[in-house]
PDB file of C-alpha atoms in Angstrom:
ATOM      1  CA  UNK A1006     113.264  64.607 167.017  1.00 97.00           C
ATOM      2  CA  UNK A1007     109.694  63.656 167.173  1.00 98.00           C
ATOM      3  CA  UNK A1008     107.084  65.478 168.970  1.00 98.00           C
ATOM      4  CA  UNK A1009     103.988  63.587 170.459  1.00 98.00           C
ATOM      5  CA  UNK A1010     101.038  65.714 171.641  1.00 98.00           C
ATOM      6  CA  UNK A1011      99.194  64.222 174.763  1.00 98.00           C
ATOM      7  CA  UNK A1012      96.143  65.714 176.258  1.00 98.00           C
ATOM      8  CA  UNK A1013      96.244  69.064 177.472  1.00 98.00           C
ATOM      9  CA  UNK A1014      99.847  70.458 178.584  1.00 98.00           C
ATOM     10  CA  UNK A1015     101.705  67.220 178.048  1.00 98.00           C
ATOM     11  CA  UNK A1016     104.043  66.348 175.285  1.00 98.00           C
ATOM     12  CA  UNK A1017     106.573  63.506 174.596  1.00 98.00           C
ATOM     13  CA  UNK A1018     109.878  64.312 172.791  1.00 98.00           C
ATOM     14  CA  UNK A1019     111.656  61.022 171.289  1.00 98.00           C
ATOM     15  CA  UNK A1020     115.323  61.010 169.809  1.00 98.00           C
ATOM     16  CA  UNK A1021     117.916  58.554 169.349  1.00 97.00           C
ATOM     17  CA  UNK A1022     115.816  55.843 171.373  1.00 97.00           C
ATOM     18  CA  UNK A1023     115.254  58.097 174.162  1.00 98.00           C
ATOM     19  CA  UNK A1024     112.174  59.981 175.474  1.00 98.00           C
ATOM     20  CA  UNK A1025     111.477  63.020 177.338  1.00 98.00           C
ATOM     21  CA  UNK A1026     108.021  63.974 178.685  1.00 98.00           C
ATOM     22  CA  UNK A1027     106.858  67.418 180.013  1.00 98.00           C
ATOM     23  CA  UNK A1028     103.879  67.887 182.315  1.00 98.00           C
ATOM     24  CA  UNK A1029     102.098  64.477 182.536  1.00 98.00           C
ATOM     25  CA  UNK A1030      99.110  66.037 184.586  1.00 98.00           C
ATOM     26  CA  UNK A1031      95.681  65.021 185.735  1.00 97.00           C
ATOM     27  CA  UNK A1032      94.370  65.916 182.553  1.00 97.00           C
ATOM     28  CA  UNK A1033      96.792  63.783 180.416  1.00 97.00           C
ATOM     29  CA  UNK A1034      96.445  60.143 179.630  1.00 97.00           C
ATOM     30  CA  UNK A1035      97.257  57.888 182.759  1.00 95.00           C
ATOM     31  CA  UNK A1036     100.231  56.329 180.741  1.00 96.00           C
ATOM     32  CA  UNK A1037     101.441  59.582 179.454  1.00 96.00           C
ATOM     33  CA  UNK A1038     104.830  59.473 181.157  1.00 97.00           C
ATOM     34  CA  UNK A1039     105.259  55.715 180.719  1.00 97.00           C
ATOM     35  CA  UNK A1040     108.381  54.815 178.781  1.00 96.00           C
ATOM     36  CA  UNK A1041     110.090  58.122 179.861  1.00 98.00           C
ATOM     37  CA  UNK A1042     113.610  58.299 180.361  1.00 98.00           C
ATOM     38  CA  UNK A1043     113.390  61.855 181.448  1.00 98.00           C
ATOM     39  CA  UNK A1044     110.358  63.712 182.969  1.00 98.00           C
ATOM     40  CA  UNK A1045     110.199  67.614 183.341  1.00 98.00           C
ATOM     41  CA  UNK A1046     107.453  69.220 185.681  1.00 98.00           C
ATOM     42  CA  UNK A1047     106.881  72.989 185.200  1.00 98.00           C
ATOM     43  CA  UNK A1048     105.029  73.756 188.354  1.00 98.00           C
ATOM     44  CA  UNK A1049     102.479  72.203 190.951  1.00 97.00           C
ATOM     45  CA  UNK A1050      99.003  72.602 189.532  1.00 98.00           C
ATOM     46  CA  UNK A1051      97.243  69.316 189.118  1.00 97.00           C
ATOM     47  CA  UNK A1052      96.948  69.733 185.434  1.00 98.00           C
ATOM     48  CA  UNK A1053     100.582  69.734 184.958  1.00 98.00           C
ATOM     49  CA  UNK A1054     101.652  67.686 188.101  1.00 97.00           C
ATOM     50  CA  UNK A1055     100.252  64.292 188.969  1.00 97.00           C
ATOM     51  CA  UNK A1056     102.177  61.789 191.357  1.00 94.00           C
ATOM     52  CA  UNK A1057     100.347  58.865 189.924  1.00 94.00           C
ATOM     53  CA  UNK A1058     101.455  59.598 186.565  1.00 95.00           C
ATOM     54  CA  UNK A1059     105.004  59.855 187.862  1.00 95.00           C
ATOM     55  CA  UNK A1060     104.970  56.915 189.940  1.00 93.00           C
ATOM     56  CA  UNK A1061     103.792  54.861 186.890  1.00 94.00           C
ATOM     57  CA  UNK A1062     106.664  55.989 184.890  1.00 96.00           C
ATOM     58  CA  UNK A1063     109.504  55.612 187.313  1.00 95.00           C
ATOM     59  CA  UNK A1064     108.314  52.094 188.047  1.00 93.00           C
ATOM     60  CA  UNK A1065     108.152  51.227 184.483  1.00 94.00           C
ATOM     61  CA  UNK A1066     111.667  52.440 183.867  1.00 96.00           C
ATOM     62  CA  UNK A1067     114.021  52.274 187.055  1.00 94.00           C
ATOM     63  CA  UNK A1068     116.583  54.597 185.314  1.00 95.00           C
ATOM     64  CA  UNK A1069     114.180  57.437 184.733  1.00 97.00           C
ATOM     65  CA  UNK A1070     114.457  60.594 186.519  1.00 97.00           C
ATOM     66  CA  UNK A1071     112.406  63.881 187.269  1.00 98.00           C
ATOM     67  CA  UNK A1072     113.541  67.358 186.865  1.00 98.00           C
ATOM     68  CA  UNK A1073     111.216  70.074 188.501  1.00 98.00           C
ATOM     69  CA  UNK A1074     111.124  73.102 190.555  1.00 97.00           C
ATOM     70  CA  UNK A1075     111.585  73.096 194.377  1.00 96.00           C
ATOM     71  CA  UNK A1076     107.712  73.153 195.140  1.00 95.00           C
ATOM     72  CA  UNK A1077     107.004  69.986 193.311  1.00 96.00           C
ATOM     73  CA  UNK A1078     110.298  68.307 194.247  1.00 96.00           C
ATOM     74  CA  UNK A1079     109.421  68.744 197.893  1.00 95.00           C
ATOM     75  CA  UNK A1080     106.151  66.866 197.379  1.00 92.00           C
ATOM     76  CA  UNK A1081     107.626  63.783 195.504  1.00 93.00           C
ATOM     77  CA  UNK A1082     111.315  63.332 196.449  1.00 93.00           C
ATOM     78  CA  UNK A1083     110.724  61.096 199.440  1.00 92.00           C
ATOM     79  CA  UNK A1084     108.675  58.775 197.201  1.00 89.00           C
ATOM     80  CA  UNK A1085     111.347  58.487 194.833  1.00 91.00           C
ATOM     81  CA  UNK A1086     114.856  59.043 196.702  1.00 92.00           C
ATOM     82  CA  UNK A1087     117.902  59.963 194.390  1.00 94.00           C
ATOM     83  CA  UNK A1088     115.641  60.323 191.258  1.00 96.00           C
ATOM     84  CA  UNK A1089     114.043  64.059 191.813  1.00 97.00           C
ATOM     85  CA  UNK A1090     116.401  66.797 190.792  1.00 97.00           C
ATOM     86  CA  UNK A1091     115.582  70.577 191.639  1.00 98.00           C
ATOM     87  CA  UNK A1092     116.122  73.146 189.167  1.00 98.00           C
ATOM     88  CA  UNK A1093     115.367  76.796 188.676  1.00 97.00           C
ATOM     89  CA  UNK A1094     115.771  79.763 186.168  1.00 98.00           C
ATOM     90  CA  UNK A1095     119.021  79.665 184.654  1.00 97.00           C
ATOM     91  CA  UNK A1096     120.045  76.208 185.211  1.00 98.00           C
ATOM     92  CA  UNK A1097     121.050  73.829 182.425  1.00 98.00           C
ATOM     93  CA  UNK A1098     121.371  70.143 182.418  1.00 98.00           C
ATOM     94  CA  UNK A1099     121.789  67.043 180.264  1.00 98.00           C
ATOM     95  CA  UNK A1100     119.904  63.865 180.825  1.00 96.00           C
ATOM     96  CA  UNK A1101     119.267  60.772 178.519  1.00 96.00           C
ATOM     97  CA  UNK A1102     120.855  62.628 175.506  1.00 97.00           C
ATOM     98  CA  UNK A1103     118.812  65.915 175.927  1.00 98.00           C
ATOM     99  CA  UNK A1104     120.164  69.111 176.686  1.00 98.00           C
ATOM    100  CA  UNK A1105     117.626  71.399 178.828  1.00 98.00           C
ATOM    101  CA  UNK A1106     117.731  75.104 179.722  1.00 98.00           C
ATOM    102  CA  UNK A1107     115.374  76.318 182.597  1.00 98.00           C
ATOM    103  CA  UNK A1108     113.731  79.607 182.006  1.00 98.00           C
ATOM    104  CA  UNK A1109     111.272  81.599 184.097  1.00 97.00           C
ATOM    105  CA  UNK A1110     110.372  82.034 187.645  1.00 97.00           C
ATOM    106  CA  UNK A1111     106.621  82.664 188.259  1.00 97.00           C
ATOM    107  CA  UNK A1112     103.290  81.537 187.095  1.00 98.00           C
ATOM    108  CA  UNK A1113     101.113  83.960 185.129  1.00 97.00           C
ATOM    109  CA  UNK A1114      98.623  85.941 187.308  1.00 97.00           C
ATOM    110  CA  UNK A1115      95.292  84.271 187.584  1.00 97.00           C
ATOM    111  CA  UNK A1116      93.889  87.167 189.694  1.00 97.00           C
ATOM    112  CA  UNK A1117      95.550  89.710 191.926  1.00 96.00           C
ATOM    113  CA  UNK A1118      94.066  88.230 194.868  1.00 98.00           C
ATOM    114  CA  UNK A1119      95.524  84.839 194.069  1.00 96.00           C
ATOM    115  CA  UNK A1120      99.148  84.459 195.311  1.00 95.00           C
ATOM    116  CA  UNK A1121     101.589  83.565 192.383  1.00 96.00           C
ATOM    117  CA  UNK A1122     103.360  80.329 192.709  1.00 97.00           C
ATOM    118  CA  UNK A1123     106.750  79.385 190.951  1.00 97.00           C
ATOM    119  CA  UNK A1124     106.591  78.124 187.318  1.00 98.00           C
ATOM    120  CA  UNK A1125     109.465  76.970 185.061  1.00 98.00           C
ATOM    121  CA  UNK A1126     109.740  76.516 181.271  1.00 98.00           C
ATOM    122  CA  UNK A1127     112.142  74.209 179.316  1.00 98.00           C
ATOM    123  CA  UNK A1128     113.976  74.678 176.406  1.00 98.00           C
ATOM    124  CA  UNK A1129     115.004  71.457 174.985  1.00 98.00           C
ATOM    125  CA  UNK A1130     117.974  70.889 172.656  1.00 98.00           C
ATOM    126  CA  UNK A1131     117.897  74.711 172.054  1.00 97.00           C
ATOM    127  CA  UNK A1132     114.779  73.909 169.805  1.00 98.00           C
ATOM    128  CA  UNK A1133     111.701  73.177 171.670  1.00 98.00           C
ATOM    129  CA  UNK A1134     110.191  75.564 174.444  1.00 98.00           C
ATOM    130  CA  UNK A1135     107.439  74.566 176.868  1.00 98.00           C
ATOM    131  CA  UNK A1136     106.704  77.529 179.116  1.00 98.00           C
ATOM    132  CA  UNK A1137     104.296  75.747 181.697  1.00 98.00           C
ATOM    133  CA  UNK A1138     101.703  78.417 182.788  1.00 98.00           C
ATOM    134  CA  UNK A1139     103.553  81.362 181.989  1.00 98.00           C
ATOM    135  CA  UNK A1140     104.436  83.658 178.714  1.00 98.00           C
ATOM    136  CA  UNK A1141     108.071  83.371 179.457  1.00 98.00           C
ATOM    137  CA  UNK A1142     110.326  84.662 176.652  1.00 98.00           C
ATOM    138  CA  UNK A1143     113.533  82.755 176.941  1.00 97.00           C
ATOM    139  CA  UNK A1144     116.786  84.792 176.002  1.00 93.00           C
ATOM    140  CA  UNK A1145     117.255  82.144 173.209  1.00 94.00           C
ATOM    141  CA  UNK A1146     115.817  81.587 169.853  1.00 96.00           C
ATOM    142  CA  UNK A1147     113.235  79.202 169.645  1.00 98.00           C
ATOM    143  CA  UNK A1148     112.364  76.776 166.785  1.00 98.00           C
ATOM    144  CA  UNK A1149     109.179  75.273 168.173  1.00 98.00           C
ATOM    145  CA  UNK A1150     107.035  76.846 170.854  1.00 98.00           C
ATOM    146  CA  UNK A1151     104.527  75.072 172.795  1.00 98.00           C
ATOM    147  CA  UNK A1152     101.766  77.569 172.983  1.00 98.00           C
ATOM    148  CA  UNK A1153      99.349  77.711 175.905  1.00 98.00           C
ATOM    149  CA  UNK A1154      96.387  78.718 173.997  1.00 98.00           C
ATOM    150  CA  UNK A1155      93.405  78.691 176.577  1.00 96.00           C
ATOM    151  CA  UNK A1156      93.720  79.106 180.418  1.00 96.00           C
ATOM    152  CA  UNK A1157      91.985  81.110 183.321  1.00 95.00           C
ATOM    153  CA  UNK A1158      95.165  83.351 183.169  1.00 97.00           C
ATOM    154  CA  UNK A1159      95.319  84.290 179.607  1.00 96.00           C
ATOM    155  CA  UNK A1160      93.382  85.886 176.799  1.00 95.00           C
ATOM    156  CA  UNK A1161      93.817  85.319 173.069  1.00 97.00           C
ATOM    157  CA  UNK A1162      95.430  88.774 172.500  1.00 97.00           C
ATOM    158  CA  UNK A1163      98.200  87.897 174.957  1.00 97.00           C
ATOM    159  CA  UNK A1164      98.608  84.528 173.303  1.00 98.00           C
ATOM    160  CA  UNK A1165      99.269  86.224 169.771  1.00 98.00           C
ATOM    161  CA  UNK A1166     101.562  88.895 171.263  1.00 98.00           C
ATOM    162  CA  UNK A1167     103.312  86.016 173.007  1.00 98.00           C
ATOM    163  CA  UNK A1168     104.066  84.333 169.762  1.00 98.00           C
ATOM    164  CA  UNK A1169     105.126  87.637 168.070  1.00 98.00           C
ATOM    165  CA  UNK A1170     107.664  88.235 170.898  1.00 98.00           C
ATOM    166  CA  UNK A1171     109.228  84.793 170.797  1.00 98.00           C
ATOM    167  CA  UNK A1172     109.172  84.673 166.980  1.00 98.00           C
ATOM    168  CA  UNK A1173     109.334  80.827 166.851  1.00 98.00           C
ATOM    169  CA  UNK A1174     109.677  79.133 163.289  1.00 98.00           C
ATOM    170  CA  UNK A1175     106.349  77.268 164.438  1.00 98.00           C
ATOM    171  CA  UNK A1176     103.917  76.990 167.303  1.00 98.00           C
ATOM    172  CA  UNK A1177     101.840  74.088 168.519  1.00 98.00           C
ATOM    173  CA  UNK A1178      98.962  74.277 170.695  1.00 98.00           C
ATOM    174  CA  UNK A1179      99.084  73.034 174.098  1.00 98.00           C
ATOM    175  CA  UNK A1180      96.961  73.918 177.385  1.00 98.00           C
ATOM    176  CA  UNK A1181      93.885  73.194 175.281  1.00 97.00           C
ATOM    177  CA  UNK A1182      91.803  70.702 177.133  1.00 96.00           C
ATOM    178  CA  UNK A1183      89.164  73.077 178.232  1.00 94.00           C
ATOM    179  CA  UNK A1184      89.083  74.813 174.834  1.00 94.00           C
ATOM    180  CA  UNK A1185      85.869  73.460 172.889  1.00 94.00           C
ATOM    181  CA  UNK A1186      85.571  72.234 169.350  1.00 93.00           C
ATOM    182  CA  UNK A1187      83.264  75.376 168.641  1.00 95.00           C
ATOM    183  CA  UNK A1188      86.163  77.615 169.775  1.00 94.00           C
ATOM    184  CA  UNK A1189      89.175  75.969 167.997  1.00 94.00           C
ATOM    185  CA  UNK A1190      88.574  77.450 164.602  1.00 95.00           C
ATOM    186  CA  UNK A1191      88.322  80.958 166.004  1.00 95.00           C
ATOM    187  CA  UNK A1192      91.710  80.449 167.769  1.00 96.00           C
ATOM    188  CA  UNK A1193      93.417  78.776 164.809  1.00 96.00           C
ATOM    189  CA  UNK A1194      92.192  81.430 162.486  1.00 96.00           C
ATOM    190  CA  UNK A1195      93.174  84.368 164.797  1.00 96.00           C
ATOM    191  CA  UNK A1196      96.711  83.108 165.961  1.00 97.00           C
ATOM    192  CA  UNK A1197      97.400  81.711 162.530  1.00 96.00           C
ATOM    193  CA  UNK A1198      96.693  85.179 160.741  1.00 96.00           C
ATOM    194  CA  UNK A1199      97.985  87.405 163.376  1.00 98.00           C
ATOM    195  CA  UNK A1200     100.911  85.462 165.143  1.00 97.00           C
ATOM    196  CA  UNK A1201     103.303  85.843 162.353  1.00 96.00           C
ATOM    197  CA  UNK A1202     104.570  82.368 162.248  1.00 97.00           C
ATOM    198  CA  UNK A1203     103.504  78.755 161.057  1.00 97.00           C
ATOM    199  CA  UNK A1204     100.719  77.604 163.621  1.00 97.00           C
ATOM    200  CA  UNK A1205      99.409  74.040 164.067  1.00 95.00           C
ATOM    201  CA  UNK A1206      97.749  72.039 166.689  1.00 94.00           C
ATOM    202  CA  UNK A1207      97.730  68.237 166.981  1.00 97.00           C
ATOM    203  CA  UNK A1208      95.099  66.004 168.395  1.00 96.00           C
ATOM    204  CA  UNK A1209      96.257  63.859 171.568  1.00 97.00           C
ATOM    205  CA  UNK A1210      98.427  61.090 170.203  1.00 97.00           C
ATOM    206  CA  UNK A1211      99.275  62.785 167.029  1.00 98.00           C
ATOM    207  CA  UNK A1212     102.855  63.317 166.060  1.00 98.00           C
ATOM    208  CA  UNK A1213     105.161  66.011 164.117  1.00 98.00           C
ATOM    209  CA  UNK A1214     108.910  65.550 163.266  1.00 97.00           C
ATOM    210  CA  UNK A1215     110.951  68.638 164.160  1.00 96.00           C
TER     211      UNK A1215
END
């Protein structure tokens, strides 16, 4: 399976001529989801969910579908009848040759005064886990963890402890559009030395074979 990092929280996974895209939000490229056969959305925040990105992908591939939680599905199902599938924690499904498990229920706490919304993570082919905006630990071994390194809701000690708890074979940075180049070496050094696993980051457009 080939992983391609897109800007911020969006990734593309490709295998056997099929493509799965997770979280093509407003911080991602306009064509981030174009060419996708399967699109997964973790939650409704604009940096993860952008209807224009989804519309472009579904218009480019009439066979493509979207799998997401109810709060997002309610926003877009009328525009894409029959192509939006609602999922929640504990669900499993197969699409375009990808097997997906759904883990998690709530977005991480931003501030106690801000109500928490729903958020799900996706484990693809029992290998690659994208948690969205949460530090969800799936009840399944993870080979490749997509690691949200910088957000209003986290700090680096939590990120490091999350890697330690999940215990993946490798971790790649996501949720990093707001992380400046000045800060990146600090994050690389601390996560790499304290996380207990192989840690790397890809620039938007770069790929890795898993």
